[in-house]
Short mmCIF file of C-alpha atoms in Angstrom, two decimals:
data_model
loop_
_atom_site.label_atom_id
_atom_site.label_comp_id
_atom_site.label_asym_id
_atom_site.label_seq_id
_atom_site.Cartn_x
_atom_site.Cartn_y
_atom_site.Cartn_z
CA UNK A 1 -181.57 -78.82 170.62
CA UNK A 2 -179.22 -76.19 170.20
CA UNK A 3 -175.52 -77.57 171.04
CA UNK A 4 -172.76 -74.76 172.32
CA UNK A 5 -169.09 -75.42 171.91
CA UNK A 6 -166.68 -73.05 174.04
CA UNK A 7 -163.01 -72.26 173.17
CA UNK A 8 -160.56 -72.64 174.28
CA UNK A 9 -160.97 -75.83 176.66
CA UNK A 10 -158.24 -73.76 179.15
CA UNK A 11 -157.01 -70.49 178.88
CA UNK A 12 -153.67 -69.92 180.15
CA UNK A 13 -153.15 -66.20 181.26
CA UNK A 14 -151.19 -63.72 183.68
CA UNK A 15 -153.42 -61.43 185.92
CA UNK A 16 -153.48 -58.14 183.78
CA UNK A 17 -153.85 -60.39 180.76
CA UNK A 18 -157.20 -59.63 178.35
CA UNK A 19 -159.33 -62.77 178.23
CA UNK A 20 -161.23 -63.71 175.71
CA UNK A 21 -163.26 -66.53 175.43
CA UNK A 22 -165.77 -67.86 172.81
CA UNK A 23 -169.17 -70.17 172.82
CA UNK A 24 -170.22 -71.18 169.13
CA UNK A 25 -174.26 -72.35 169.22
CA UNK A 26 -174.94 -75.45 166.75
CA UNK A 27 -177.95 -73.09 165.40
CA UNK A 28 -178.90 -69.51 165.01
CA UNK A 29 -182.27 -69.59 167.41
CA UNK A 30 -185.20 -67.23 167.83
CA UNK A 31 -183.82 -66.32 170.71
CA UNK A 32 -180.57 -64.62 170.40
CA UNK A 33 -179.24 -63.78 173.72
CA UNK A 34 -176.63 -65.36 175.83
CA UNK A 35 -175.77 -65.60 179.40
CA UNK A 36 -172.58 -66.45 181.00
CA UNK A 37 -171.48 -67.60 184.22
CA UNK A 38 -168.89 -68.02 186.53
CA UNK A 39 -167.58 -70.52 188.66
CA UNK A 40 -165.04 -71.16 191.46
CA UNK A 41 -164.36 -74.36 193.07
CA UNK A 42 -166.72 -75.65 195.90
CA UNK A 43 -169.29 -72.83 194.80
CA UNK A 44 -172.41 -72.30 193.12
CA UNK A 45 -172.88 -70.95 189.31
CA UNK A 46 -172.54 -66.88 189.26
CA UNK A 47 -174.29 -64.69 186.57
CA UNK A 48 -171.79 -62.55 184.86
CA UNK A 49 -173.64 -61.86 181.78
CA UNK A 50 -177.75 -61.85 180.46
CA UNK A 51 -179.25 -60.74 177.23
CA UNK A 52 -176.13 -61.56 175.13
CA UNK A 53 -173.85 -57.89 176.71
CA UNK A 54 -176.08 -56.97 179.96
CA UNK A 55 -173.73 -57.24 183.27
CA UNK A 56 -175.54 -58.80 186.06
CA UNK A 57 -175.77 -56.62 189.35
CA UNK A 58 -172.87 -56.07 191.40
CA UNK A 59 -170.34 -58.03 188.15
CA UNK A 60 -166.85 -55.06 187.27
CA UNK A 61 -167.01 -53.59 184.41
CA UNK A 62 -163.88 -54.97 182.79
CA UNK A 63 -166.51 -58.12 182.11
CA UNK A 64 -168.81 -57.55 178.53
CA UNK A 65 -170.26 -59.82 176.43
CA UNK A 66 -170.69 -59.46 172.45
CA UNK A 67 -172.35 -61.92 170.03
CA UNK A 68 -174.91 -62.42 167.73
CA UNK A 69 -176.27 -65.76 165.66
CA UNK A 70 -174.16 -68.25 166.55
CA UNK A 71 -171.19 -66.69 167.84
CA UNK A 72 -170.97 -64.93 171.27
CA UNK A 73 -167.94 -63.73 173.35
CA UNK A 74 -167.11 -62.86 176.72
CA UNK A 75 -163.98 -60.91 177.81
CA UNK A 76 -162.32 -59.75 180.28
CA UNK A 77 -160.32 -56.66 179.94
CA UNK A 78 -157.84 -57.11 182.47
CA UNK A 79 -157.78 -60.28 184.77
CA UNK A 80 -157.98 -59.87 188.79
CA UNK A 81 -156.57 -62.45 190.29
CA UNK A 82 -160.04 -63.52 191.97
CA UNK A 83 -161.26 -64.31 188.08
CA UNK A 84 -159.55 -67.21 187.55
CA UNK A 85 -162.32 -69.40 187.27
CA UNK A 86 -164.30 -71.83 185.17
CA UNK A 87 -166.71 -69.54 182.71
CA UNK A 88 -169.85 -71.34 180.92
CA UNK A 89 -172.44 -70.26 178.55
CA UNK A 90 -176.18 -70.71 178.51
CA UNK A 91 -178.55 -70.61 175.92
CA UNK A 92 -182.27 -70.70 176.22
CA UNK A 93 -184.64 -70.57 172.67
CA UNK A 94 -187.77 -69.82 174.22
CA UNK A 95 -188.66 -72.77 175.91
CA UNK A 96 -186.74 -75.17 177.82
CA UNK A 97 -184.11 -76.97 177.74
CA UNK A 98 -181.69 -74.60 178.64
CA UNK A 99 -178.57 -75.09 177.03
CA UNK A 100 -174.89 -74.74 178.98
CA UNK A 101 -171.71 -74.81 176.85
CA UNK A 102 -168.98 -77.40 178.35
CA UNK A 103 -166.96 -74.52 179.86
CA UNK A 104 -163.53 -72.35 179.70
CA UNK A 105 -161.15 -73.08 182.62
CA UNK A 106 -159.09 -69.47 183.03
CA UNK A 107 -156.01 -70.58 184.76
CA UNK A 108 -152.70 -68.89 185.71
CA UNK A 109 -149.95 -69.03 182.83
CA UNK B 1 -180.92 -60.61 200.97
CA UNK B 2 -182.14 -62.90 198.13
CA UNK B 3 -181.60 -66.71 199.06
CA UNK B 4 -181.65 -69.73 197.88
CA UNK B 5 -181.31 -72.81 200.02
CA UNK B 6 -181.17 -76.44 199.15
CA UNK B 7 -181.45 -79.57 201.39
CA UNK B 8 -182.14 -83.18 201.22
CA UNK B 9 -178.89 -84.34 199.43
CA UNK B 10 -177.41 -87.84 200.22
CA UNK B 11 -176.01 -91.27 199.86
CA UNK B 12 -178.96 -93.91 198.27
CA UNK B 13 -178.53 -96.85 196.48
CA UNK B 14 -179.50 -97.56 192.92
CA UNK B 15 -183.29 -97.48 192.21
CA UNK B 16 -183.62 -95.40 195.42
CA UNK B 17 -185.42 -92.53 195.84
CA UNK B 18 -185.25 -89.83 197.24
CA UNK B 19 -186.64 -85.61 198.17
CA UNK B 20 -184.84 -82.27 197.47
CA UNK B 21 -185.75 -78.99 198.46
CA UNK B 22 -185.13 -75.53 197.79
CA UNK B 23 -186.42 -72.88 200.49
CA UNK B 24 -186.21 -69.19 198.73
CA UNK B 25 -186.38 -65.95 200.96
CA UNK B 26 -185.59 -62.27 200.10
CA UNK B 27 -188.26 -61.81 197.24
CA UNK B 28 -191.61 -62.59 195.56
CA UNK B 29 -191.16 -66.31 194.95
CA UNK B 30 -194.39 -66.81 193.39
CA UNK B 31 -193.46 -64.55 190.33
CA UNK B 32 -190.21 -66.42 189.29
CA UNK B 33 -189.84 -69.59 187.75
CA UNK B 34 -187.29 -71.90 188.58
CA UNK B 35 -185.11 -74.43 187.96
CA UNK B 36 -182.89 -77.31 188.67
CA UNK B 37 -179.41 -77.58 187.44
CA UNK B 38 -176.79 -80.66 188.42
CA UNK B 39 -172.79 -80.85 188.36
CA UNK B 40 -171.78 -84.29 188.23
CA UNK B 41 -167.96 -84.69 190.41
CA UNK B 42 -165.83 -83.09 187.66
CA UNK B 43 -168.21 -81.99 185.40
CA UNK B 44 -169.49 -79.23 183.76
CA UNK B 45 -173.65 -77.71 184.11
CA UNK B 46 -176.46 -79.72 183.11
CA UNK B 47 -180.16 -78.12 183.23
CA UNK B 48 -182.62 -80.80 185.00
CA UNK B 49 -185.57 -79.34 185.37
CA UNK B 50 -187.86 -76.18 184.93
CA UNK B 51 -191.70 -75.09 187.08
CA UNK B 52 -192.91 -71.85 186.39
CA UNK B 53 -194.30 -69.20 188.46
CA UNK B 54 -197.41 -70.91 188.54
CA UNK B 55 -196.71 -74.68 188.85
CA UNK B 56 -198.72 -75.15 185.06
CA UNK B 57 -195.95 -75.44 182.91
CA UNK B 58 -193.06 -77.70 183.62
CA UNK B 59 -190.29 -79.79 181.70
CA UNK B 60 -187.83 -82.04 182.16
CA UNK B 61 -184.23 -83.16 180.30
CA UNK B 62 -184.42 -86.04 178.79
CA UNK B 63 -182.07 -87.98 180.81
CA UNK B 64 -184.37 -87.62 183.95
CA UNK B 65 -187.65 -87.96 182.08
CA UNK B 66 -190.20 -89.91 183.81
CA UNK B 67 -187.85 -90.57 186.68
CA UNK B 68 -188.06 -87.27 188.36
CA UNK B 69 -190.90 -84.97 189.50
CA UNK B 70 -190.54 -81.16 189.84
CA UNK B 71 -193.10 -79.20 192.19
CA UNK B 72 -193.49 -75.91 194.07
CA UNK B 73 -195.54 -74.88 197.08
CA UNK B 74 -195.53 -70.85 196.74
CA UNK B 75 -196.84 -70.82 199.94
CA UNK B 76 -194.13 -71.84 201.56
CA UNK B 77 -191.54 -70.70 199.50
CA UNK B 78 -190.64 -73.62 198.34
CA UNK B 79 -189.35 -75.65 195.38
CA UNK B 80 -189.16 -79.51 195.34
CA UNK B 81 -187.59 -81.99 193.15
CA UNK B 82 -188.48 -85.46 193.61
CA UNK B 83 -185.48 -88.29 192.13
CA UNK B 84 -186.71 -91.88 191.38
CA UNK B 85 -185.16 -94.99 190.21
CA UNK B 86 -181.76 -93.33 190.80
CA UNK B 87 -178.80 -94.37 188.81
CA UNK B 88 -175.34 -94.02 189.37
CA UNK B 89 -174.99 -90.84 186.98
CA UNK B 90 -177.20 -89.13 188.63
CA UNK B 91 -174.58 -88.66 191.29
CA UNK B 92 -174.05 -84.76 191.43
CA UNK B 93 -174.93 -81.80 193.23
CA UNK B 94 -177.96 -80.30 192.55
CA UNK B 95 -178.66 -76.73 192.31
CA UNK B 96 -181.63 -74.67 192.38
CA UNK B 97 -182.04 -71.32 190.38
CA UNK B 98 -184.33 -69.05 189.79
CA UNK B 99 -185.42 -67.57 186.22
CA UNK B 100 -186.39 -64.40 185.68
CA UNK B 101 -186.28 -64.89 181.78
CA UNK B 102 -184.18 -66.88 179.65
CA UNK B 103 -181.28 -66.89 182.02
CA UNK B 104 -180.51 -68.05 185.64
CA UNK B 105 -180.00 -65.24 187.65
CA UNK B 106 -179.63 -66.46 191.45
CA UNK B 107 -178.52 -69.96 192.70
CA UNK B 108 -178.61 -71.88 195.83
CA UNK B 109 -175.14 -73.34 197.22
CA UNK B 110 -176.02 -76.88 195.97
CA UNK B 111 -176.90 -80.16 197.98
CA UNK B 112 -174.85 -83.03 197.08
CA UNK B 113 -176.64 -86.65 195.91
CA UNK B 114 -174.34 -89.83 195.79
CA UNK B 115 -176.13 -92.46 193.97
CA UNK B 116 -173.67 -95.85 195.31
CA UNK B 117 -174.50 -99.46 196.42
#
């Protein structure tokens, strides 16, 4: 099962602020992509991100995702107030399980 | 407008059981696979179980194996997820989702499950 490790635990940032937050997989799988979602207290799981840098429908431009192997990032050029927010990321090789990273908590500095 | 609604959710005790649903409107349920995914109080996401578009393939985590059942009726729009022998860690809210591929790309609001004696 591939593990995924995201860093850091909390980010501490200032709306304006460039985000940038990282989600290490314990293996390079056949699959390669990544997704990322977003989360806000007392609400479901959002898409942000699929196929490792594909925005979801309706998610601002200033969110993109890079990565490749093991190594994957999602940033956020310039922080809205409204993203302050828990962010994980999901793996899936092929076949289930799908795999969520433990999450990075964006707070205000 | 693409939904996803869960019900069901409640307080059981230890080695209870007990019936979730998930009622899906707004597209072609029968093409999708789907998924359930639980947040422990606190926690962060933890897949539970995937059905796909079918009903022929499904899979479980390990930490529900043989305890819980996953179904569908794509008749009535509907995905199921039957918990057995409950345990205190299985105390979260449980989400549905839908797959198109390898991701999760629309989720139901959640319906909470408090495992307690």
């Amino acid at each position: 099962e591939n593990v995924l490790t995201q860093f850091p635990g909390t980010l501490s940032l200032s709306p304006g602020e460039r985000a940038t937050l990282s989600c290490r997989a314990s293996q390079s799988a056949s699959s390669p992509y990544m997704a990322w979602y977003q989360q806000k207290p007392g609400q479901a799981p959002r898409l942000l991100i699929y196929g490792t840098s594909s925005r979801a429908s309706g998610v601002p431009d200033r969110f993109s995702g890079t990565g490749s192997g093991t190594d994957f990032t999602l940033t956020i050029s310039r922080l809205e107030p409204e993203d302050f927010a828990v962010y994980y990321c999901q793996h899936y090789s092929g076949s289930p399980p799908f795999t969520f990273g433990p999450g990075t908590k964006v707070d205000f500095k | 407008e693409v939904q996803l609604v869960e019900s069901g959710g409640g307080l059981v005790k230890p080695g209870g059981s007990l019936r979730l649903s998930c009622e899906a409107s707004g597209f072609t349920f029968s093409a999708f696979s789907m998924n359930w995914v639980r947040q422990a109080p606190g926690k962060g996401l933890e897949w539970v179980s995937s059905i796909s578009s079918t009903g022929g393939d499904i899979h479980f985590a390990d930490s529900v194996k043989g305890r819980f059942t996953i179904s569908r009726d794509n008749v009535k729009n509907s995905l199921y997820l039957q918990l057995s022998s409950l345990r205190a860690e299985d105390t979260a809210t449980y989400y549905c989702a839908r797959s198109p591929t390898d991701f999760m790309d629309v989720w139901g609001l959640g319906t909470s499950v408090t495992v307690s004696s």
